[in-house]
mmCIF file of C-alpha atoms in Angstrom:
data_model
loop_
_atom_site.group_PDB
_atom_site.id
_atom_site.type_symbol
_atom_site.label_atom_id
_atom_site.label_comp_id
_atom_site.label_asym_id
_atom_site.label_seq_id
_atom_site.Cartn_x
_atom_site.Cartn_y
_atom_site.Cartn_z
ATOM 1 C CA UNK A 1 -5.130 -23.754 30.356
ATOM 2 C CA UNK A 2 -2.993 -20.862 30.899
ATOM 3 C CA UNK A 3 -0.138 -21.075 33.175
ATOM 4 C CA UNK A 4 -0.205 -17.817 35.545
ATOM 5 C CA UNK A 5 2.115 -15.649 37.507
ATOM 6 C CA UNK A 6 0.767 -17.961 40.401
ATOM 7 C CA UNK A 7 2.166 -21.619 38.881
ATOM 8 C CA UNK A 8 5.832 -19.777 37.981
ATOM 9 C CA UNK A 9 5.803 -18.167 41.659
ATOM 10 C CA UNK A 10 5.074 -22.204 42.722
ATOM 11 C CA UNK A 11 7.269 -23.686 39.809
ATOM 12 C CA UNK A 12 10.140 -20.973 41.335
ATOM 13 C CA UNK A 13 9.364 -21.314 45.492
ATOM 14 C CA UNK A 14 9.023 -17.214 45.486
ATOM 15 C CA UNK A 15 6.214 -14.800 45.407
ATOM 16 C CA UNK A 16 3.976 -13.406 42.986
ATOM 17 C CA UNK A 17 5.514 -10.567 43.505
ATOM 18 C CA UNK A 18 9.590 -11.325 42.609
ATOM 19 C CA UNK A 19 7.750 -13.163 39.728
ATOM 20 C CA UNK A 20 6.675 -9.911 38.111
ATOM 21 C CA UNK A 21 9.511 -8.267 39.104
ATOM 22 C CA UNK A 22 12.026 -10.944 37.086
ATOM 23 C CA UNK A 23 9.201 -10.725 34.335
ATOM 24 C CA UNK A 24 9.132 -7.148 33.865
ATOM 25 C CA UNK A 25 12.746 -6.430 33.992
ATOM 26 C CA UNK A 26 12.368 -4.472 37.412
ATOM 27 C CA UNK A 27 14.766 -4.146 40.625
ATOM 28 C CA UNK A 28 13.957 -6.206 43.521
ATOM 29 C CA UNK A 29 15.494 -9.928 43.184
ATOM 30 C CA UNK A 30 18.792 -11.022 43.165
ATOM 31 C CA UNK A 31 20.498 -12.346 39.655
ATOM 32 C CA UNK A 32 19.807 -16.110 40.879
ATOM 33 C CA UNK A 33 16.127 -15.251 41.955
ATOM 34 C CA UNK A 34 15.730 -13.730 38.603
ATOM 35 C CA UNK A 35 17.192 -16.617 36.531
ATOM 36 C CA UNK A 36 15.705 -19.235 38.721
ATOM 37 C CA UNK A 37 11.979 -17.362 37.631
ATOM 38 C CA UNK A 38 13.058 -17.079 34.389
ATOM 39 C CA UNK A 39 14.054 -20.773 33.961
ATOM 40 C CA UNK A 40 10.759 -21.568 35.287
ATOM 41 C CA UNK A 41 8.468 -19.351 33.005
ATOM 42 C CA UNK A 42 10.145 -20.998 30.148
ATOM 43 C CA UNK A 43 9.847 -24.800 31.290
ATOM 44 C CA UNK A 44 6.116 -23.851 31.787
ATOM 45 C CA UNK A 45 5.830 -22.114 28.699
ATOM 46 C CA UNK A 46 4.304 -18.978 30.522
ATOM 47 C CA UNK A 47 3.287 -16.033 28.050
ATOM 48 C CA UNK A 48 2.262 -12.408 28.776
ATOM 49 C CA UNK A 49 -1.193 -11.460 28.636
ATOM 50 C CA UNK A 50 -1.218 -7.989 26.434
ATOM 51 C CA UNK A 51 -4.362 -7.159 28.312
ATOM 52 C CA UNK A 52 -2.603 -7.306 32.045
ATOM 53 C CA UNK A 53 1.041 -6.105 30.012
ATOM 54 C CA UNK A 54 -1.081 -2.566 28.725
ATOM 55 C CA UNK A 55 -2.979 -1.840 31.642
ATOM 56 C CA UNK A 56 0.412 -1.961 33.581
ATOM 57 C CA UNK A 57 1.719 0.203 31.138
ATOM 58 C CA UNK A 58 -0.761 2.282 29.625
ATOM 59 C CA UNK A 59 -0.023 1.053 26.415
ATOM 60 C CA UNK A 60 -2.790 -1.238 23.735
ATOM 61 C CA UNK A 61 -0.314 -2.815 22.141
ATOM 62 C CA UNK A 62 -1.939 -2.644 18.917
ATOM 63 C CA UNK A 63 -1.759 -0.730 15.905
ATOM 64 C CA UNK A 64 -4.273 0.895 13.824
ATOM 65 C CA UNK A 65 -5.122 1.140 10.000
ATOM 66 C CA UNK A 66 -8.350 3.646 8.611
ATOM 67 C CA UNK A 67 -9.035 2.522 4.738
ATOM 68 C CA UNK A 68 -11.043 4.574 3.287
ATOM 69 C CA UNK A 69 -12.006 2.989 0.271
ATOM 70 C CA UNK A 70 -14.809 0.477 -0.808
ATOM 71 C CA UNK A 71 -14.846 -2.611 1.065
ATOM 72 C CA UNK A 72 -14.887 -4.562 -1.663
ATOM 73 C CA UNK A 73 -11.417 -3.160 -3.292
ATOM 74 C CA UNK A 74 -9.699 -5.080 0.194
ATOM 75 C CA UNK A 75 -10.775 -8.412 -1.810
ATOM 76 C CA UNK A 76 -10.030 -7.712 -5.196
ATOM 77 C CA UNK A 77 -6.417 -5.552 -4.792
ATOM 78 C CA UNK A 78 -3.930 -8.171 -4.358
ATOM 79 C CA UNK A 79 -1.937 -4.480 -2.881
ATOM 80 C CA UNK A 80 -3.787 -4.333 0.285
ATOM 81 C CA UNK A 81 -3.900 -7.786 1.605
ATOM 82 C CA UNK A 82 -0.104 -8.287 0.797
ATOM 83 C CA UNK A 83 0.551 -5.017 2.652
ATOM 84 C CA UNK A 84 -1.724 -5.788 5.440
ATOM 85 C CA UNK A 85 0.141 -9.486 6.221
ATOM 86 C CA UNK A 86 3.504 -7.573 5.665
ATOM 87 C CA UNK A 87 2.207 -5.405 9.043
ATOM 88 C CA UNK A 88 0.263 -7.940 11.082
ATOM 89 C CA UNK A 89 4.225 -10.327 10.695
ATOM 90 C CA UNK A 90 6.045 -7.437 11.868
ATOM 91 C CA UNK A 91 3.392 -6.646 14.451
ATOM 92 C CA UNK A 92 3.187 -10.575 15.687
ATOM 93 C CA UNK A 93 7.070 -10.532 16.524
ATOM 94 C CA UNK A 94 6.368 -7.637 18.795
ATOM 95 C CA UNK A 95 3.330 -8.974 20.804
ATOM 96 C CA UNK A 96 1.007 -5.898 19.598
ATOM 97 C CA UNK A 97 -1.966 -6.463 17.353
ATOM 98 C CA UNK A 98 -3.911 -4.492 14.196
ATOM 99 C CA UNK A 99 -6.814 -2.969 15.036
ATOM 100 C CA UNK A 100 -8.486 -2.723 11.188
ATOM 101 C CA UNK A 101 -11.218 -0.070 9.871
ATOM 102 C CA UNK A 102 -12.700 0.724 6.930
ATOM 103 C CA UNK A 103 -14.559 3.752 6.745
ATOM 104 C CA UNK A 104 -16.579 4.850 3.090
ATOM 105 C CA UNK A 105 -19.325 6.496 4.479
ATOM 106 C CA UNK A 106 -19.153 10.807 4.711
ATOM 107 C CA UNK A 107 -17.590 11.606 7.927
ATOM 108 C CA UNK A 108 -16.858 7.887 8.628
ATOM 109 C CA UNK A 109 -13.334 8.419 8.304
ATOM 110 C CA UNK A 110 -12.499 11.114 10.961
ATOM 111 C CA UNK A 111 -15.185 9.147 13.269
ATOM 112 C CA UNK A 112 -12.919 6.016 13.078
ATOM 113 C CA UNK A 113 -9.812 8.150 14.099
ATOM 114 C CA UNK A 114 -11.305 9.506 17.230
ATOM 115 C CA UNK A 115 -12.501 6.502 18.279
ATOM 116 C CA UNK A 116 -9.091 4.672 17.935
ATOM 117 C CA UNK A 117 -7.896 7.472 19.567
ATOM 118 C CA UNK A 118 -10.490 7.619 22.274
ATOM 119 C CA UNK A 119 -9.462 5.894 25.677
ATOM 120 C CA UNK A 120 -6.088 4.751 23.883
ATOM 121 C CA UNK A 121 -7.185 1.734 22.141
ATOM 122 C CA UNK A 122 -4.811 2.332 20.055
ATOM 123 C CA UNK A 123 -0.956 3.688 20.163
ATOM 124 C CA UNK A 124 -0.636 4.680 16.690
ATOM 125 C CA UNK A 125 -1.788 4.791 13.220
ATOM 126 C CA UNK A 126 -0.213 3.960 9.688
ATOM 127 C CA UNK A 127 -1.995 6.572 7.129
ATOM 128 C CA UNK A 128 -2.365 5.277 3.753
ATOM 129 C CA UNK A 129 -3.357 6.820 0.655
ATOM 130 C CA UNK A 130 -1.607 10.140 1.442
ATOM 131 C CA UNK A 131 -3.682 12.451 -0.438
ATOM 132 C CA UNK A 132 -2.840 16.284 -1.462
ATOM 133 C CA UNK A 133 -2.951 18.679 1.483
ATOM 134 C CA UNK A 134 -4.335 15.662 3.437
ATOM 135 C CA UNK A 135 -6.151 17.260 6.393
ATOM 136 C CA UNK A 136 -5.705 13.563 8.355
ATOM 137 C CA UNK A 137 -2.337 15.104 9.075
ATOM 138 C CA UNK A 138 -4.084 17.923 11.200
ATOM 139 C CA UNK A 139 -6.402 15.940 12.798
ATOM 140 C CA UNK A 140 -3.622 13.263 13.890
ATOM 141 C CA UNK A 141 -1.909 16.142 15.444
ATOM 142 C CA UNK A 142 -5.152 17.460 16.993
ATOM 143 C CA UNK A 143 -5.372 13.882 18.345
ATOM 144 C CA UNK A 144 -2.054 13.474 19.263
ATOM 145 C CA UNK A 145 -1.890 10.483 18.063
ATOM 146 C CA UNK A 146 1.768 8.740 16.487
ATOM 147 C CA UNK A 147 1.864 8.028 12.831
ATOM 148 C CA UNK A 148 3.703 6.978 10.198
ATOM 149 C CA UNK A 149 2.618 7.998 6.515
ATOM 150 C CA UNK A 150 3.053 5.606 3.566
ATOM 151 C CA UNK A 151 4.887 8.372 0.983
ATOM 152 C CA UNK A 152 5.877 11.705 2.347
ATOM 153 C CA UNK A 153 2.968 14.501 2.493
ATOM 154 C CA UNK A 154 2.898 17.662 0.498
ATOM 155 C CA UNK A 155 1.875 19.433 3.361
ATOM 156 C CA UNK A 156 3.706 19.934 6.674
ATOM 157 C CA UNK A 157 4.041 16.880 8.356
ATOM 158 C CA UNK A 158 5.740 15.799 11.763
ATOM 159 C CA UNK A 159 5.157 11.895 11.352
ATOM 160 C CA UNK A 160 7.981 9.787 9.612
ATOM 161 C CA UNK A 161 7.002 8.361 6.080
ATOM 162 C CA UNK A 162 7.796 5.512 4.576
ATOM 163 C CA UNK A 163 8.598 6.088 0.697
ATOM 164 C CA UNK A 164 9.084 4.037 -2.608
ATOM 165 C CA UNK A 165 10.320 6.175 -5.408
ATOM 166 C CA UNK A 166 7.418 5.835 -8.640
ATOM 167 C CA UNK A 167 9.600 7.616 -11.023
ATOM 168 C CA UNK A 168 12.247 4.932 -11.456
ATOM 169 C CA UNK A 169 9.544 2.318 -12.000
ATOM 170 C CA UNK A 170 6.894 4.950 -14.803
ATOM 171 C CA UNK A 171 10.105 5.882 -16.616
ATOM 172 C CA UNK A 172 11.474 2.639 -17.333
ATOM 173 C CA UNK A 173 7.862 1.544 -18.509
ATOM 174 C CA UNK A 174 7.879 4.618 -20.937
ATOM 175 C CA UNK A 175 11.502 3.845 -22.349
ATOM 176 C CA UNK A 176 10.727 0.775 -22.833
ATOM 177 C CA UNK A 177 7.865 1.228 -25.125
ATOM 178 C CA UNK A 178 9.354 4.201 -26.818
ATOM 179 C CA UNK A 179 12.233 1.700 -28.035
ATOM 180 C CA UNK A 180 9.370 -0.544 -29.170
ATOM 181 C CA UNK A 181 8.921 1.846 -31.453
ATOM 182 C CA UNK A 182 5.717 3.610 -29.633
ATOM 183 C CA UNK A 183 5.050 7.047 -29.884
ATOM 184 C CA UNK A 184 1.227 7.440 -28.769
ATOM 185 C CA UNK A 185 1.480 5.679 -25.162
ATOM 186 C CA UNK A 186 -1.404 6.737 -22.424
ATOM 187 C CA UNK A 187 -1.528 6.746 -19.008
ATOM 188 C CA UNK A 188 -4.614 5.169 -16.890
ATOM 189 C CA UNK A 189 -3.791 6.872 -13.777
ATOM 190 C CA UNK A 190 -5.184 6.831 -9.840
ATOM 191 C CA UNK A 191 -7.213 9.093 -8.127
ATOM 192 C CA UNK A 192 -5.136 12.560 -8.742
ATOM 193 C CA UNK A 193 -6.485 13.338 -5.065
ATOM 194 C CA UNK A 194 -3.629 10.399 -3.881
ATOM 195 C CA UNK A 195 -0.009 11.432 -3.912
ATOM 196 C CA UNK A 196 1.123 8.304 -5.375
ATOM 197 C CA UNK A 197 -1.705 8.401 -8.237
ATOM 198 C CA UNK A 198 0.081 12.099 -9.013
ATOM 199 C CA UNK A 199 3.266 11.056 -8.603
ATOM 200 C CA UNK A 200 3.081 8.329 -11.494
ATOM 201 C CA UNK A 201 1.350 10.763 -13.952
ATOM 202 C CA UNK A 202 3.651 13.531 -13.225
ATOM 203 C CA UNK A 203 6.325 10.461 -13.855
ATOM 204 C CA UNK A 204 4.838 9.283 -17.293
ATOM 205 C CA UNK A 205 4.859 12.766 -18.373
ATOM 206 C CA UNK A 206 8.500 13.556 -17.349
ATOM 207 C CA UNK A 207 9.347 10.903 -19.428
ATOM 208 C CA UNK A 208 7.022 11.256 -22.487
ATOM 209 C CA UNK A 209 8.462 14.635 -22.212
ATOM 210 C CA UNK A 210 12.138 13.555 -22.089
ATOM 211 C CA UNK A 211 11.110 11.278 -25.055
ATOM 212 C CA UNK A 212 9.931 14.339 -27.215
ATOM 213 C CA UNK A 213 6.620 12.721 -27.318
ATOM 214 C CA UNK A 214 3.103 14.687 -26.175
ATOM 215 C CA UNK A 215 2.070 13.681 -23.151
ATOM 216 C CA UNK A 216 -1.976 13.961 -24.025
ATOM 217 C CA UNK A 217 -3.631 10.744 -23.394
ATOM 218 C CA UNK A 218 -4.315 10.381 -19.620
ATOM 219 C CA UNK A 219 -7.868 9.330 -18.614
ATOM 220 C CA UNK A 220 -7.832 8.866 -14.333
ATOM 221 C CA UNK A 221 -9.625 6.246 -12.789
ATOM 222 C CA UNK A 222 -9.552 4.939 -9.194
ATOM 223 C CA UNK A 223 -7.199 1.724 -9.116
ATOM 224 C CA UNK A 224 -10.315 -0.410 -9.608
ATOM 225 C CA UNK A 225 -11.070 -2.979 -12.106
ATOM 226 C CA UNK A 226 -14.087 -0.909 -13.343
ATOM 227 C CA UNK A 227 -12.615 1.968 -13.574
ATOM 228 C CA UNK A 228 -9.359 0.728 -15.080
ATOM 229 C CA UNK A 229 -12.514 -0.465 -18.078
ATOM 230 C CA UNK A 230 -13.676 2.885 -17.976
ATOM 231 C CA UNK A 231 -10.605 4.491 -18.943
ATOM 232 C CA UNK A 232 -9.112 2.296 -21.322
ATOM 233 C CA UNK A 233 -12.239 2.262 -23.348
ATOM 234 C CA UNK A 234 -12.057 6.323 -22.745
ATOM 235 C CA UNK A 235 -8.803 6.247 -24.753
ATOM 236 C CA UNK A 236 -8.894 3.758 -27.192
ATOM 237 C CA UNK A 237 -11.922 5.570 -28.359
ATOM 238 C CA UNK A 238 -9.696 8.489 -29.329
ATOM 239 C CA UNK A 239 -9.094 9.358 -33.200
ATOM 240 C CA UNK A 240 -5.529 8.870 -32.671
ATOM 241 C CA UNK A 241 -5.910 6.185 -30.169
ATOM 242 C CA UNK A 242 -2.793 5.179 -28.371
ATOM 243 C CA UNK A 243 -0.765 2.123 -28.984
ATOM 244 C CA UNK A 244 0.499 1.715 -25.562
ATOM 245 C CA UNK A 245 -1.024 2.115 -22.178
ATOM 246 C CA UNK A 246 1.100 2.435 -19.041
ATOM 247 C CA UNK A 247 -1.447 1.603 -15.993
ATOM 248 C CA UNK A 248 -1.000 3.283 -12.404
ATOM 249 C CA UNK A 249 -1.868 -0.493 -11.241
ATOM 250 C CA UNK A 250 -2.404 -4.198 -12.061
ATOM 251 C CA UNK A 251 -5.878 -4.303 -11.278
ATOM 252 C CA UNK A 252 -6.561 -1.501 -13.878
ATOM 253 C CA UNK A 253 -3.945 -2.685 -16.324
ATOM 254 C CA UNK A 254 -5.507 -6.402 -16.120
ATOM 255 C CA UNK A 255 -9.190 -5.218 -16.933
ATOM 256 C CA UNK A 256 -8.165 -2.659 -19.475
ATOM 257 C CA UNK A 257 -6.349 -5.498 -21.449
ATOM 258 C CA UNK A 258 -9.386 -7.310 -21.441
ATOM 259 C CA UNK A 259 -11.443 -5.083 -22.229
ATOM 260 C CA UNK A 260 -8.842 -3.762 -25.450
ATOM 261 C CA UNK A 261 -9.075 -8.315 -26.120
ATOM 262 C CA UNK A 262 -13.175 -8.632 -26.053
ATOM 263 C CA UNK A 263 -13.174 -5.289 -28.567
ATOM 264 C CA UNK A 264 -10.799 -7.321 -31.200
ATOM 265 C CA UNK A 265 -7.497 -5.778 -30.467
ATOM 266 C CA UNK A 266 -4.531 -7.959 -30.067
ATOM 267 C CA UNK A 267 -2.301 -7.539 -27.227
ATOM 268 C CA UNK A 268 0.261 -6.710 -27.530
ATOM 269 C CA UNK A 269 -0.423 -6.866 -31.541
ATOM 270 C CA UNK A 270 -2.838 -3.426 -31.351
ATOM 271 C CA UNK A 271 -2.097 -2.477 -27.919
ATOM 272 C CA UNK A 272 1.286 -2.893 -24.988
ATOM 273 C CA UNK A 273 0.425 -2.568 -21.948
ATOM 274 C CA UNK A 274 2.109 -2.276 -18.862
ATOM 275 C CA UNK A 275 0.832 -2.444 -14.669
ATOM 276 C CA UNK A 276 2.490 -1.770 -11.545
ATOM 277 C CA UNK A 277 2.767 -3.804 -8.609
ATOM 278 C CA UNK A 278 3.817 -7.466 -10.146
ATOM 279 C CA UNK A 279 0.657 -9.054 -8.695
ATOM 280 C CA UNK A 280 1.368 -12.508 -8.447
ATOM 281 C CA UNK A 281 -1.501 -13.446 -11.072
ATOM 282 C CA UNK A 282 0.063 -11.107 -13.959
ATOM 283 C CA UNK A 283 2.231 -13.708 -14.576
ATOM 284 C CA UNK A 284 -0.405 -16.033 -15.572
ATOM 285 C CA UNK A 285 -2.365 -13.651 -17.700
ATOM 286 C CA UNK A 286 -2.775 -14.175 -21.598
ATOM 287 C CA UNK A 287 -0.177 -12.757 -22.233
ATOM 288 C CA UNK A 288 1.274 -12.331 -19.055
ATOM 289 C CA UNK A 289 1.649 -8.481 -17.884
ATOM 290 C CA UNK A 290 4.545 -6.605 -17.818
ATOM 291 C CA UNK A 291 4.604 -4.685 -14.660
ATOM 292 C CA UNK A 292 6.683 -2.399 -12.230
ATOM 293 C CA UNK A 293 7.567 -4.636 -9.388
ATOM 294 C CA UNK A 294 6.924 -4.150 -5.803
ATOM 295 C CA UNK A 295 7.002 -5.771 -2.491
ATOM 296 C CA UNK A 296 3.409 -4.393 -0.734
ATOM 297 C CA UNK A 297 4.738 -6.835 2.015
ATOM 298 C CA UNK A 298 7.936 -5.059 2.800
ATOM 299 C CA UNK A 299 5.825 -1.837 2.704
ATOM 300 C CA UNK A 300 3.537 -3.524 5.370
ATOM 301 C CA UNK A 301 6.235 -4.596 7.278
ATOM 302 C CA UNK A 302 8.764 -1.154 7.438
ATOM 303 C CA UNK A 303 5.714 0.905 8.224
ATOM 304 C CA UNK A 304 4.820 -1.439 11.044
ATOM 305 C CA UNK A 305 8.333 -1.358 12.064
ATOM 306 C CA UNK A 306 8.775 2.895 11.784
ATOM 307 C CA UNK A 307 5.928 3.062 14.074
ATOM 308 C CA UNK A 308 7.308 0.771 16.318
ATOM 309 C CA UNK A 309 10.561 2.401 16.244
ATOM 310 C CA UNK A 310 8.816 5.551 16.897
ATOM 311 C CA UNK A 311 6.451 4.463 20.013
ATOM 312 C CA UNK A 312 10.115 2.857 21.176
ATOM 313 C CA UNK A 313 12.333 6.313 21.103
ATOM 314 C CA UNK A 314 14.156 4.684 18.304
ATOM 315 C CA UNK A 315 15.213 6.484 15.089
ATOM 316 C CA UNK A 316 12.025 8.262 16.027
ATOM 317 C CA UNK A 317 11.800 11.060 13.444
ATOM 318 C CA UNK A 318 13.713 9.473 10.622
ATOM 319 C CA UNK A 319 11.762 8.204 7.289
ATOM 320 C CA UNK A 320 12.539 4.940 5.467
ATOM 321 C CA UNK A 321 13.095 4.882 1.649
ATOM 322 C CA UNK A 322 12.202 1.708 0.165
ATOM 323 C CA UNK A 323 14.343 0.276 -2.879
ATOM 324 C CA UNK A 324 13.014 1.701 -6.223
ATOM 325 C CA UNK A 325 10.911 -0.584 -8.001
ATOM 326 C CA UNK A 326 11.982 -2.049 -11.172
ATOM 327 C CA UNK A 327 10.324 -3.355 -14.702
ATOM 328 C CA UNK A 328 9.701 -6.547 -15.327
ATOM 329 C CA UNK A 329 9.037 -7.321 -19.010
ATOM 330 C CA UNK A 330 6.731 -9.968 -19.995
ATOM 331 C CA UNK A 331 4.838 -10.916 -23.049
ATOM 332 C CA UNK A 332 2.118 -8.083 -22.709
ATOM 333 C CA UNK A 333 4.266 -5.727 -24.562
ATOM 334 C CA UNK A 334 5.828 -5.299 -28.005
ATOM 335 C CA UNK A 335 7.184 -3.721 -30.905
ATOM 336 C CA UNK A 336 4.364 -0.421 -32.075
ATOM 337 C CA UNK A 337 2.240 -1.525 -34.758
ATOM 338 C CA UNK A 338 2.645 -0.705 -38.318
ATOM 339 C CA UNK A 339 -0.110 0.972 -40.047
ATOM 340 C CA UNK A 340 -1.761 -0.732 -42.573
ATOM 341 C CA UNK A 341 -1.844 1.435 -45.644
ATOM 342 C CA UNK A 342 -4.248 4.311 -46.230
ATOM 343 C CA UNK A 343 -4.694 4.247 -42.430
ATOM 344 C CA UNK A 344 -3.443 5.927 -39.589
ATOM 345 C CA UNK A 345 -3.635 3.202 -37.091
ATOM 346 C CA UNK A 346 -5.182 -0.185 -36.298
ATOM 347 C CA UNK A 347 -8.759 0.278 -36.109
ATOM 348 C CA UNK A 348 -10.728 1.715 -32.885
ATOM 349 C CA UNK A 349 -12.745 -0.538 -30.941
ATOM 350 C CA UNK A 350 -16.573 -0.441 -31.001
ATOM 351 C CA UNK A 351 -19.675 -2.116 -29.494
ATOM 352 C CA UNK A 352 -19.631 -1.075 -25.634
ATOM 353 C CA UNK A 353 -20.661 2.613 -24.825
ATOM 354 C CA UNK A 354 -18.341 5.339 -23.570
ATOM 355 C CA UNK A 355 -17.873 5.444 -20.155
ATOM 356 C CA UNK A 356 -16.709 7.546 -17.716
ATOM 357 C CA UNK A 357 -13.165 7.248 -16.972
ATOM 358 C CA UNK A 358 -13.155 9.040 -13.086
ATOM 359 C CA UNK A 359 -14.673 6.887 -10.511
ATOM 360 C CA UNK A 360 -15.035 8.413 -6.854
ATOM 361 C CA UNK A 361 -13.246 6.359 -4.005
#
């Protein structure tokens, strides 16, 4: 049973009301009252209710996160449920909750914003998936509603961001396979639509182009398994099919080496390939995956806490930039492979139809 204001006012000998006085901090008992109250709440292992604790204060105490992408992809990205526990820890330490939507059909996505925002049942949002001239930004602000954006926006935006650095983590992946020996390496990118999806394509080209190497083999998918499939087998189809593959994520990276394996291509014999994110599973892939390594957790956790911070009147306006991810080499890539004579590379896969590499989120 819960213990109540009522048993620490009895525990104590005072009234209800010194008790929430001590409790909340406030004026109106004397140092020995409010220690005597204090000592009690603890022996009786009293605890706040949030519901009593926001109506008193106008706050929810909770959170709120609007995915806009198919259900299913919550399940099957290891990125999202990492990040997710990485907000609801911070979140727990600081008595609020997460108040979780995901909205795919049209319109859905604005609906879910007004409602959070409708009667206050929630004190702030963390925007994912920052896209190009994202209009949530406007709508936020319409709302007045506190945010915090994962990546800074392209467009004018008043809400702190919290940002990891792709360029770091694309480029080492590219100069890595260039002193492999690779000179045809692709890029299975995100949604172009998503800042980070641009970012690491604008990344792998910097650094194709810093290599001296063309930067023509990009296919964009949508950071799902099928369309990671899509887009390898858009590429490897290609006359001068690459060698390499540098994936915008694990997911995509781990289907598109299967899919390069069931078409008789060796990895990373025929094809290196590289994913981003370090997944705990990569490592237990055959062969495991070499990947750009991140921590969605810490993400999930320094957003929670820069909206925090904001709702607080702390560091309020400032944005947090995460450590730079770094490669992690693994077994999945290797030296380029030698052409056997009279040919200009390993053969191209066949069997499956072409796909279509751009799937719609």
């Amino acid at each position: 049973m819960a213990v109540t204001i009522s048993d620490v006012a009895q525990a104590a000998g005072v009234s209800k009301g010194a008790v929430s006085y001590a409790l909340n901090g406030q004026p109106g008992v004397s140092d020995a009252t409010r220690d005597r109250i204090l000592q009690a709440a603890k022996e009786l292992g009293w605890k706040p209710s949030l519901r009593a604790k926001g109506l008193s204060s106008a706050k929810a105490y909770a959170l709120g996160l609007v995915v806009a992408r198919d259900p299913k992809l919550l399940g099957t990205d290891p990125f999202f449920p990492a990040f997710i526990a990485g907000i609801e820890t911070t979140l727990a330490e600081h008595d609020y909750t997460l108040v979780l939507s995901v909205a795919t059909a049209p319109g859905a996505e604005e609906r879910a914003y007004r409602k959070l925002a409708d009667g206050g049942r929630v004190d702030g949002v963390i925007l994912t998936d920052v896209r190009h001239n994202d209009s949530r930004i406007g709508l936020l602000r319409e709302l007045k509603l506190p945010a915090v954006t994962l990546n800074r926006p392209d467009a004018d935006s008043p809400f702190p961001a919290v940002s990891m650095d792709d360029t770091d983590g694309i480029t080492a992946a590219v100069d890595h396979l260039v002193g492999l020996g690779h000179v045809r390496i692709g890029h299975v990118g995100g949604a172009q639509e998503y800042i980070h999806g641009r970012s690491r394509r604008e990344a792998w080209e910097a650094a194709m182009a810093k290599a001296g190497l063309a930067a023509d083999l990009f296919a964009e998918a949508d950071f799902t398994a099928p369309g990671g499939v899509a887009a390898t087998t858009e590429l490897l189809r290609r006359a001068d099919r690459p060698t390499a593959i540098v994936y915008a994520n694990d997911l995509m990276a781990t289907s598109g080496q299967s899919y390069a394996q069931t078409q008789g291509l060796t990895v990373p014999g025929d094809l290196s390939v590289t994913g981003y994110d370090n997944a705990e599973f990569t490592q237990y892939l055959n062969p495991p995956l070499t990947t750009i390594s991140t921590d969605p957790m810490l993400w999930g956790r320094a957003a929670a806490q820069a909206l925090l911070n904001q709702l607080n009147g702390t560091h309020s306006g400032e944005d947090t930039q995460l450590q730079a991810p770094v490669l992690l080499v693994r077994a999945s890539t290797g030296p380029a492979p030698v052409p056997a004579a009279g040919r200009s590379s390993p053969p191209r896969p066949s069997g499956q139809p072409r796909a279509s590499s751009t799937a719609t989120s």
